[in-house]
């Protein structure tokens, strides 16, 4: 069958009416097998085309369609626009094959010719009919032809073409673009090309590092095999159509590379010392591991590196113990570590995809490299040492700066951890990796050269159903991002244990996390709703908009918000459940004091009795008054728990009046098991400093 067409108006053909909009397809097989056009159509007879000496493109527009040579490329306005390329390619391919090879039927082990099946059963039928796999013999016509075939095959492989089933071999460069106005000329296939200075420096050192990595692995290699993929060169950045198509393939491009080379800096100053120190720290940890475990250090550079990391960390128990590091390394921690952590490499949006999806990653500066696994173990050790007080105290040499250094290292540690989570086998870990990427997207701490790249640069990791398209306005893409983000919570269903992992993970940051980067303010995009996030380079970022998150949620005990729908974005509007706040008309003379408990209980009993007298048993929202007050007072999402805690406190101090007791029963007091109620009460009291433990 040919390509589909549609009638743009009502058509009458041989007495048949074809209504406007009808889908039509050319029955190519029926035409090609028409004996009036092609006598004996089943017969192989190339001579039938000798009276059509021109190419197919010369016949498709002739007035008499019966004088066309063939109908393979279709007809009408949707005829194949690439017919000239297709036909010329076929001529070249067949000419070369016939020049180079004698093609004959296959033979069995005894040399007897085997019959080749040419029936319809030998073909896969469909929109395009193709032959099924079959045997035949390709024999070079002479020795000179054979030498030419071998030579051109090798030349093609050196040029990057992979013939046969082999995967293309290349490493992928991950780098910061740098100032686009400051460039350096390089040659790409002999063509002078301007690239940023940082890219030029990376390309000068990339092959040297590749060879060093291959030598260190102990694997044999051929220097001529080196190929590198750098997006500024391999993708036409000025062609939005090409850029859109290539970005949609990024997952494949990243994961198909042999490894990614993360070019941290074009200068060795501070960075080379840092990478050397990381290697020393890893060797120290490795020595301790072998002494403790009696085994060789696991391979942190292989496909199971995440599992090896866990094994090594468990064996060491405290890999961040300061005793593993010598005084020289303490000097590094207070010196070069800050320079390393502040490299712009760690703030570039695209870096996360590049170091997460590649099978392996090495980080480099002009003089040094280190693998991802080794870097992650040492950074994990240092970060834990800087953030755990007992280890900071054990190393007073850098105690005054530990907090600041931990803050500097936090971004690097977070980026490396996402790759670790993504390589863990559990689905829960992979979900956490996705969610951490979404938090980074809304962090306001990443930088990109194009507004839409704040989304597209992380899209392969978020799992959001979005398709990169560089012709779209940034405001539209940002709104779609927020919409898809909120759909995570709308679609999530509790697991068998009752947990909702996405909600549990993101709630401490606030489900409306992105509002802190909202578009309100001077210079905002007029097409961007005031609630939508503004993702911009750091110097241009809007002031953060404060949001309630985590334990600071003032509505924790509001019954009205416990079963409300999640926030959602619909047609450019953000819908969020809210409450109308009442005006405070009066306050007690004394604030409600938690300690001592007896005074607290007496105060609560008196106030609740007073509320029942002045307001009645029902709150303005229609909820039972005591249920609302107890839930708000004790910050309990479960109304029954709040009411039971109130009853327990009053009962302990013999303050449960008949009126309060009857009203609690009417309001749904169920007398929960003592252990359950006690747990709620202890947690609540401990949070308020009522008692320790």
XYZ file of C-alpha atoms in Angstrom:
693
model
C 0.000 0.000 0.000
C 1.126 3.553 -0.675
C 1.139 6.537 1.636
C -2.216 7.837 2.941
C -4.016 10.731 1.227
C -7.188 12.647 2.068
C -9.792 14.111 -0.308
C -9.853 17.911 0.123
C -13.282 18.112 -1.562
C -16.138 15.856 -2.706
C -15.008 13.816 -5.723
C -16.991 11.779 -8.269
C -15.013 8.962 -9.911
C -16.606 6.465 -12.301
C -19.976 7.045 -10.685
C -18.664 6.758 -7.128
C -18.867 9.681 -4.694
C -15.802 10.142 -2.465
C -16.753 12.600 0.304
C -14.411 15.354 1.404
C -11.998 14.186 4.125
C -12.077 10.520 3.065
C -8.775 8.711 3.649
C -7.349 7.166 0.474
C -4.399 4.838 -0.094
C -2.781 3.887 -3.386
C -3.011 0.147 -4.082
C 0.551 -0.067 -5.350
C 0.713 -3.844 -5.485
C -2.426 -4.039 -7.624
C -1.027 -1.485 -10.082
C 2.429 -3.092 -10.245
C 0.832 -6.493 -10.950
C -1.566 -5.155 -13.629
C -0.913 -7.283 -16.784
C -2.159 -4.438 -19.005
C 0.695 -2.264 -17.733
C 3.280 -4.979 -17.137
C 2.816 -8.134 -19.260
C 3.611 -11.275 -17.289
C 4.058 -9.265 -14.079
C 5.234 -12.319 -12.067
C 8.179 -12.808 -14.420
C 11.584 -11.260 -13.668
C 12.161 -9.193 -16.796
C 14.334 -6.081 -16.346
C 14.060 -5.407 -20.085
C 10.492 -4.146 -19.571
C 11.964 -0.869 -18.228
C 14.348 -0.196 -21.140
C 11.820 2.140 -22.760
C 12.032 4.371 -19.645
C 15.689 5.513 -19.758
C 15.160 8.454 -17.386
C 14.919 8.385 -13.610
C 11.639 8.018 -11.742
C 11.471 11.735 -10.938
C 11.189 12.538 -14.637
C 8.032 10.447 -15.055
C 5.964 11.234 -11.957
C 4.574 14.478 -13.378
C 3.677 13.409 -16.917
C 0.076 13.953 -18.044
C -0.618 10.301 -18.909
C -0.132 8.253 -15.717
C -0.101 5.043 -17.743
C 3.254 6.061 -19.179
C 4.980 6.103 -15.788
C 7.839 3.638 -15.294
C 6.657 2.419 -11.872
C 4.636 3.537 -8.839
C 6.989 2.688 -5.992
C 7.341 6.308 -4.824
C 3.595 6.946 -4.706
C 1.595 9.634 -6.462
C -0.035 13.021 -5.996
C 1.061 15.791 -3.661
C 2.321 13.284 -1.096
C 4.702 11.546 -3.465
C 8.030 10.624 -1.852
C 10.098 13.807 -1.612
C 13.276 11.762 -1.180
C 12.883 9.693 -4.353
C 15.981 11.230 -5.955
C 18.183 10.364 -2.969
C 16.681 6.869 -2.749
C 17.122 6.106 -6.437
C 20.675 7.460 -6.637
C 21.622 5.530 -3.486
C 20.250 2.309 -4.967
C 22.194 2.836 -8.189
C 25.441 3.434 -6.270
C 24.944 0.487 -3.900
C 24.029 -1.992 -6.637
C 26.809 -0.778 -8.911
C 29.397 -1.281 -6.169
C 28.025 -4.687 -5.166
C 28.030 -5.935 -8.760
C 31.532 -4.502 -9.297
C 32.915 -6.155 -6.185
C 31.141 -9.489 -5.832
C 29.952 -12.541 -7.661
C 26.706 -13.572 -5.962
C 25.705 -17.225 -6.131
C 23.331 -19.689 -4.513
C 24.446 -21.338 -1.267
C 25.934 -24.829 -1.087
C 25.718 -27.558 1.518
C 28.755 -29.044 3.298
C 29.268 -31.387 0.357
C 29.391 -28.545 -2.140
C 25.965 -29.239 -3.619
C 23.903 -26.202 -4.639
C 20.920 -25.512 -2.403
C 17.580 -24.445 -3.821
C 16.714 -20.815 -2.996
C 13.080 -20.218 -2.084
C 11.675 -17.445 -4.278
C 8.007 -18.003 -3.443
C 5.805 -15.602 -1.499
C 6.743 -17.536 1.647
C 10.281 -16.154 1.350
C 9.080 -12.607 1.977
C 7.641 -10.688 4.905
C 4.432 -9.150 3.626
C 3.257 -5.749 4.814
C 3.181 -2.104 3.828
C 6.700 -2.742 2.503
C 7.540 -6.274 1.368
C 11.052 -7.426 2.288
C 12.889 -10.711 1.913
C 13.289 -12.967 4.921
C 16.875 -13.768 6.008
C 18.378 -16.243 3.585
C 21.753 -17.664 2.642
C 23.829 -16.783 -0.415
C 27.518 -16.534 -1.287
C 29.322 -13.207 -1.871
C 32.696 -13.859 -3.528
C 35.147 -11.035 -4.390
C 35.644 -10.998 -8.152
C 39.461 -10.952 -7.865
C 42.315 -10.327 -5.393
C 42.531 -6.600 -6.164
C 38.836 -6.190 -5.385
C 39.303 -8.128 -2.130
C 42.127 -5.774 -1.061
C 39.949 -2.752 -1.877
C 37.057 -4.133 0.187
C 39.275 -4.676 3.250
C 40.925 -1.254 2.888
C 37.637 0.659 2.533
C 36.070 -1.275 5.421
C 38.911 -0.175 7.724
C 38.728 3.404 6.443
C 34.998 3.486 7.150
C 35.555 2.272 10.719
C 38.251 4.902 11.269
C 35.759 7.525 10.122
C 33.328 6.350 12.802
C 31.074 4.100 10.703
C 30.256 0.788 12.387
C 29.597 -2.042 9.953
C 27.757 -5.125 11.113
C 26.221 -5.563 14.581
C 28.921 -3.712 16.547
C 27.819 -0.737 18.642
C 29.443 2.577 17.754
C 32.490 3.231 19.934
C 32.816 6.713 21.375
C 33.217 8.567 24.622
C 31.010 11.501 25.502
C 32.379 14.826 26.647
C 30.524 16.490 29.510
C 31.626 20.080 29.990
C 30.631 23.682 30.648
C 30.346 25.696 27.441
C 32.005 28.831 28.741
C 31.780 32.315 27.238
C 30.436 31.890 23.652
C 32.030 35.194 22.612
C 35.545 33.908 23.382
C 36.385 31.132 20.937
C 39.264 29.187 19.499
C 39.608 27.641 16.055
C 39.873 23.877 15.681
C 39.686 21.596 12.638
C 36.703 19.237 12.321
C 37.179 16.875 9.367
C 39.564 19.465 7.974
C 37.027 22.285 8.291
C 37.985 25.285 10.498
C 35.411 25.532 13.300
C 35.072 28.030 16.142
C 34.439 26.526 19.593
C 34.578 27.920 23.112
C 37.971 27.920 24.813
C 36.836 25.421 27.452
C 35.757 22.920 24.771
C 39.012 23.406 22.849
C 41.045 22.714 25.995
C 38.994 19.613 26.769
C 39.529 18.246 23.262
C 43.300 18.775 23.575
C 43.475 16.514 26.639
C 40.619 14.053 26.036
C 42.552 11.457 24.029
C 45.450 11.485 26.515
C 43.037 10.776 29.362
C 41.227 8.107 27.338
C 44.525 6.300 26.744
C 45.448 6.596 30.429
C 42.089 5.152 31.498
C 42.480 2.258 29.043
C 46.008 1.521 30.329
C 44.871 1.637 33.954
C 42.086 -0.847 33.186
C 44.611 -3.271 31.706
C 42.664 -3.642 28.460
C 44.420 -3.576 25.103
C 43.453 -0.714 22.818
C 44.256 0.861 19.483
C 44.837 4.653 19.650
C 43.067 5.008 16.295
C 39.820 3.757 17.898
C 39.386 7.015 19.814
C 36.146 8.861 19.022
C 34.562 11.637 21.065
C 31.057 13.135 21.014
C 30.656 16.802 21.987
C 27.196 18.275 21.488
C 28.384 21.759 20.478
C 30.078 20.167 17.454
C 27.880 17.146 16.752
C 24.592 19.099 16.873
C 23.941 22.212 14.799
C 23.024 24.612 17.592
C 21.493 27.100 15.136
C 19.082 24.573 13.608
C 16.135 24.210 16.006
C 14.680 21.289 14.043
C 17.913 19.308 14.254
C 18.429 20.302 17.882
C 14.914 19.160 18.806
C 15.405 15.792 17.080
C 18.809 15.206 18.694
C 17.718 16.181 22.204
C 14.895 13.630 21.940
C 17.645 11.018 21.421
C 19.765 12.102 24.393
C 18.982 9.037 26.504
C 20.327 6.800 23.732
C 23.307 9.061 23.006
C 24.361 9.178 26.657
C 23.820 5.508 27.462
C 25.498 4.244 24.261
C 28.819 5.951 24.989
C 31.645 3.817 26.403
C 31.966 6.373 29.183
C 31.480 10.066 29.838
C 34.473 12.311 30.460
C 33.457 15.055 32.883
C 35.698 18.037 32.141
C 35.651 19.821 35.493
C 38.064 22.623 34.687
C 40.497 23.814 32.024
C 42.987 24.758 34.718
C 44.843 22.479 37.129
C 45.006 25.117 39.845
C 43.358 23.626 42.913
C 41.563 20.953 40.874
C 44.554 18.689 40.150
C 45.472 18.731 43.857
C 41.862 17.893 44.726
C 41.709 14.902 42.369
C 45.083 13.666 43.645
C 43.849 13.962 47.232
C 40.657 12.068 46.369
C 42.776 9.231 44.979
C 44.914 9.172 48.147
C 41.812 9.107 50.315
C 40.354 6.255 48.275
C 43.588 4.269 48.587
C 43.535 4.828 52.370
C 39.952 3.603 52.547
C 40.853 0.651 50.321
C 43.744 -0.343 52.569
C 41.465 -0.249 55.601
C 38.826 -2.290 53.756
C 41.323 -5.027 52.857
C 42.615 -5.138 56.441
C 39.077 -5.415 57.865
C 37.472 -7.669 55.261
C 40.407 -9.686 53.984
C 39.285 -9.178 50.367
C 40.488 -7.020 47.521
C 38.841 -3.638 47.053
C 35.625 -4.053 44.980
C 35.480 -2.711 41.448
C 33.767 0.651 41.806
C 34.070 1.254 38.050
C 32.085 -1.748 36.794
C 28.390 -2.171 35.949
C 27.620 -3.245 39.561
C 29.518 -0.364 41.111
C 26.551 0.780 43.270
C 26.344 -2.623 44.974
C 30.130 -2.660 45.391
C 29.924 0.781 47.007
C 27.390 -0.488 49.564
C 29.510 -3.574 50.283
C 32.611 -1.460 50.884
C 30.786 1.057 53.054
C 29.224 -1.667 55.208
C 32.581 -3.364 55.721
C 34.230 -0.123 56.773
C 31.247 0.715 59.019
C 32.496 4.301 59.348
C 34.347 5.107 56.119
C 34.341 8.750 57.105
C 36.322 8.133 60.302
C 38.982 10.858 60.418
C 41.604 8.275 61.398
C 41.706 7.108 57.774
C 43.025 10.487 56.601
C 46.525 11.799 57.199
C 47.344 15.439 58.125
C 48.191 16.253 54.510
C 44.654 15.316 53.535
C 43.250 17.492 56.313
C 45.094 20.374 54.672
C 43.417 19.495 51.373
C 39.992 19.405 53.008
C 40.424 22.962 54.248
C 42.039 24.142 51.001
C 41.420 22.619 47.568
C 38.047 21.086 48.452
C 36.308 24.455 48.307
C 37.831 25.219 44.886
C 36.716 21.822 43.605
C 33.153 22.191 44.917
C 32.737 25.692 43.469
C 33.534 24.689 39.871
C 30.741 25.771 37.518
C 30.752 22.209 36.181
C 28.535 21.196 39.118
C 25.876 23.859 38.416
C 25.363 23.207 34.688
C 21.921 21.672 34.037
C 22.960 19.094 31.421
C 25.698 17.606 33.618
C 23.274 15.489 35.672
C 21.927 13.562 32.672
C 25.403 13.126 31.247
C 26.932 11.648 34.407
C 23.859 9.556 35.300
C 23.026 7.848 32.004
C 26.560 6.989 30.849
C 27.702 3.411 31.652
C 30.741 4.867 33.391
C 32.084 8.320 34.207
C 35.541 9.800 34.708
C 36.171 13.337 35.931
C 39.167 15.245 34.628
C 41.231 18.407 34.518
C 44.326 18.786 32.295
C 46.609 16.740 34.571
C 44.394 14.309 36.515
C 41.399 11.954 36.277
C 39.353 9.945 38.762
C 36.486 7.502 38.233
C 32.983 8.196 39.499
C 32.933 5.288 41.956
C 36.187 6.322 43.631
C 35.131 9.966 43.759
C 31.721 9.116 45.217
C 33.145 6.965 48.018
C 35.637 9.653 49.066
C 33.122 12.515 48.786
C 30.618 10.454 50.795
C 33.276 9.910 53.463
C 34.322 13.556 53.621
C 30.739 14.832 53.579
C 29.747 12.536 56.448
C 32.847 13.550 58.375
C 32.023 17.236 57.932
C 28.369 16.865 58.925
C 28.623 14.463 61.880
C 29.650 16.295 65.005
C 31.540 13.417 66.613
C 33.946 13.244 63.678
C 34.327 17.006 63.441
C 35.351 17.056 67.101
C 37.818 14.239 66.460
C 39.578 16.437 63.912
C 39.790 19.903 65.477
C 42.177 20.970 62.712
C 39.214 21.924 60.502
C 36.416 22.119 63.065
C 35.863 25.896 62.595
C 35.285 25.491 58.851
C 33.464 22.146 58.778
C 29.979 23.639 58.430
C 30.968 25.944 55.549
C 32.831 23.176 53.735
C 29.862 20.823 54.080
C 27.609 23.458 52.506
C 30.032 23.868 49.602
C 30.241 20.107 49.076
C 26.488 19.566 49.354
C 25.766 20.301 45.674
C 28.515 17.944 44.452
C 27.409 15.195 46.824
C 23.806 15.560 45.694
C 24.732 15.228 42.019
C 26.864 12.151 42.596
C 24.140 10.590 44.769
C 21.543 10.779 41.982
C 23.709 8.529 39.806
C 24.065 6.144 42.764
C 20.283 5.961 43.300
C 19.658 5.479 39.571
C 22.011 2.468 39.502
C 20.480 0.775 42.536
C 18.315 -2.215 41.505
C 15.255 -1.298 43.591
C 12.401 0.629 41.985
C 12.164 2.747 45.134
C 15.744 3.999 44.646
C 15.066 4.840 41.023
C 11.952 6.770 42.077
C 14.009 8.724 44.617
C 16.510 9.581 41.875
C 13.673 10.975 39.737
C 12.293 13.020 42.613
C 15.706 14.412 43.592
C 16.130 15.592 40.005
C 12.760 17.374 40.192
C 13.833 19.088 43.407
C 17.039 20.196 41.669
C 14.964 21.534 38.772
C 13.139 23.871 41.148
C 16.165 24.640 43.328
C 17.122 27.824 41.497
C 20.776 26.794 41.791
C 21.393 25.417 38.288
C 22.441 27.312 35.174
C 21.622 26.862 31.475
C 22.287 28.884 28.336
C 18.681 28.605 27.079
C 15.534 28.954 29.214
C 13.971 25.679 28.005
C 17.142 23.757 28.840
C 16.278 23.961 32.533
C 13.648 21.344 31.673
C 15.130 19.560 28.658
C 18.538 19.262 30.345
C 17.044 17.015 33.042
C 14.081 15.523 31.187
C 15.570 12.059 30.623
C 15.837 11.625 34.397
C 12.503 13.044 35.577
C 10.251 10.472 33.920
C 7.798 13.233 32.988
C 5.800 12.741 29.790
C 7.202 15.741 27.915
C 8.701 15.929 24.410
C 11.558 18.406 23.777
C 10.649 21.048 21.215
C 12.893 24.092 20.796
C 10.303 25.977 18.773
C 8.060 26.346 21.849
C 8.112 29.402 24.083
C 9.896 28.951 27.404
C 6.796 30.071 29.299
C 4.734 27.253 27.739
C 7.378 24.672 28.609
C 7.635 25.867 32.209
C 3.860 25.711 32.666
C 3.809 22.182 31.230
C 6.583 21.187 33.641
C 4.628 22.412 36.677
C 1.478 20.694 35.376
C 3.212 17.344 34.851
C 4.919 17.664 38.227
C 1.602 18.070 40.047
C 0.160 15.100 38.144
C 2.624 12.861 40.005
C 0.598 13.320 43.180
C -2.773 13.060 41.452
C -1.820 9.717 39.876
C -0.032 8.176 42.859
C -1.857 5.426 44.720
C -0.883 4.046 48.141
C 1.363 0.988 48.178
C 0.289 -2.153 50.100
C 1.918 -0.718 53.230
C -0.194 2.427 52.882
C 2.756 4.632 51.927
C 2.886 7.042 48.985
C 6.638 7.303 48.267
C 6.516 10.375 46.025
C 4.367 12.315 48.454
C 6.416 11.258 51.483
C 9.669 12.265 49.784
C 8.552 15.619 48.391
C 6.345 16.842 51.228
C 9.287 18.098 53.356
C 10.160 20.379 50.437
C 6.544 21.356 49.879
C 4.402 19.990 47.044
C 4.279 23.558 45.714
C 8.066 23.746 45.885
C 8.261 25.523 42.536
C 6.329 28.554 43.794
C 9.469 29.825 45.515
C 10.681 30.690 42.001
C 7.359 32.138 40.869
C 7.081 34.645 38.045
C 5.800 37.557 40.117
C 8.024 40.626 40.136
C 9.753 43.082 37.868
C 10.710 41.997 34.376
C 8.749 38.761 34.390
C 7.541 37.172 31.162
C 4.085 38.593 30.417
C 3.032 35.185 29.061
C 3.948 33.481 32.315
C 1.307 33.144 35.065
C 2.374 34.657 38.367
C 2.423 31.195 39.978
C 4.669 29.527 37.390
C 8.369 29.009 38.171
C 10.956 31.337 36.638
C 13.970 29.203 35.796
C 16.807 31.578 35.009
C 20.596 31.840 35.393
C 21.690 32.546 38.948
C 22.529 36.258 38.516
C 19.060 36.931 37.064
C 17.017 34.770 39.409
C 14.002 36.312 41.088
C 13.927 36.577 44.866
C 12.640 33.395 46.435
C 8.997 33.393 47.420
C 8.542 31.895 50.918
C 6.435 28.751 51.173
C 5.349 26.573 54.081
C 6.963 23.169 53.973
C 7.777 20.217 56.181
C 7.084 20.686 59.889
C 6.291 24.376 59.363
C 2.906 23.560 57.828
C 0.466 25.572 59.888
C -2.474 23.547 58.587
C -1.269 20.177 59.923
C -4.275 19.825 62.251
C -6.970 21.461 60.119
C -9.587 18.826 59.403
C -10.884 20.831 56.450
C -7.592 20.291 54.591
C -7.016 16.642 55.398
C -9.092 15.246 52.530
C -8.826 18.115 50.079
C -7.739 17.541 46.465
C -4.075 17.994 45.614
C -2.952 21.178 43.858
C -3.359 20.984 40.086
C -2.719 23.156 37.060
C -5.520 23.467 34.503
C -5.312 25.622 31.360
C -2.726 27.972 32.808
C -4.359 28.314 36.233
C -3.118 26.827 39.500
C -5.878 25.426 41.707
C -5.028 25.084 45.390
C -7.395 24.317 48.250
C -7.402 27.124 50.814
C -9.216 28.115 53.982
C -10.795 31.380 54.944
C -9.007 32.701 57.990
C -11.242 34.213 60.642
C -10.384 37.360 62.526
C -9.191 36.786 66.095
C -11.683 38.669 68.269
C -10.351 37.894 71.743
C -7.415 36.243 73.508
C -6.919 34.765 76.964
C -5.036 36.923 79.403
C -2.469 34.176 79.855
C -0.888 32.156 77.027
C -1.546 28.423 77.006
C 1.390 26.889 78.847
C 2.377 23.282 78.227
C 4.278 22.724 81.459
C 3.457 21.708 84.039
C 0.974 19.254 82.576
C -1.559 19.690 85.387
C -1.901 23.430 84.745
C -2.083 22.764 81.002
C -4.883 20.232 81.530
C -6.869 22.580 83.783
C -6.532 25.445 81.283
C -7.622 23.273 78.343
C -10.592 21.869 80.269
C -11.788 25.336 81.247
C -11.375 26.735 77.731
C -13.099 23.797 76.040
C -16.010 24.028 78.498
C -16.226 27.750 77.747
C -16.211 27.142 73.972
C -19.061 24.660 74.279
C -21.101 27.239 76.180
C -20.362 30.196 73.885
C -20.237 28.429 70.482
C -22.203 25.236 70.911
C -21.063 21.712 69.954
C -20.571 22.444 66.222
C -17.796 24.478 64.617
C -18.556 26.997 61.822
C -17.276 24.498 59.250
C -19.857 21.920 60.343
C -17.268 19.717 62.079
C -17.705 18.774 65.777
C -16.200 21.568 67.880
C -14.146 19.362 70.229
C -12.773 17.358 67.288
C -11.615 20.532 65.521
C -10.065 22.027 68.666
C -8.249 18.851 69.713
C -6.916 18.182 66.201
C -5.609 21.744 65.966
C -4.169 21.717 69.483
C -2.316 18.424 69.098
C -1.488 18.759 65.374
C -3.031 15.386 64.564
C -4.067 14.491 61.026
C -6.195 11.710 62.498
C -9.168 13.352 64.232
C -9.716 10.296 66.465
C -6.152 10.545 67.812
C -6.562 14.201 68.771
C -9.846 13.573 70.560
C -8.403 10.561 72.399
C -5.345 12.550 73.508
C -7.614 15.270 74.896
C -9.674 12.679 76.771
C -6.546 10.993 78.172
C -4.990 14.218 79.491
C -8.212 15.306 81.154
C -8.804 11.813 82.554
C -5.306 11.710 84.081
C -6.119 14.794 86.136
C -9.760 13.925 86.867
C -10.984 16.846 84.767
C -13.427 14.990 82.499
C -16.781 16.532 83.294
C -20.022 14.839 82.359
C -20.647 17.500 79.703
C -17.214 17.015 78.105
C -17.430 13.220 78.279
C -20.875 13.065 76.648
C -19.848 15.507 73.935
C -16.666 13.557 73.131
C -18.685 10.355 72.729
C -21.125 12.153 70.405
C -18.151 13.512 68.443
C -16.801 10.017 67.836
C -14.524 9.145 70.761
C -13.585 5.520 70.076
C -11.181 4.839 72.954
C -8.172 3.779 70.881
C -5.819 1.114 72.308
C -3.768 2.586 75.124
C -0.430 1.857 73.399
C -1.513 3.674 70.233
C -2.815 6.680 72.123
C 0.263 6.803 74.363
C 2.561 6.845 71.332
C 0.712 9.852 69.858
C 0.827 11.639 73.186
C 4.540 11.000 73.790
C 5.468 12.221 70.301
C 3.405 15.364 70.735
C 4.797 16.130 74.211
C 8.413 15.505 73.181
C 8.122 17.913 70.234
C 7.080 20.652 72.632
C 9.894 20.028 75.105
C 7.435 18.671 77.633
C 9.837 15.921 78.616
C 12.828 14.097 77.144
C 12.432 10.672 75.562
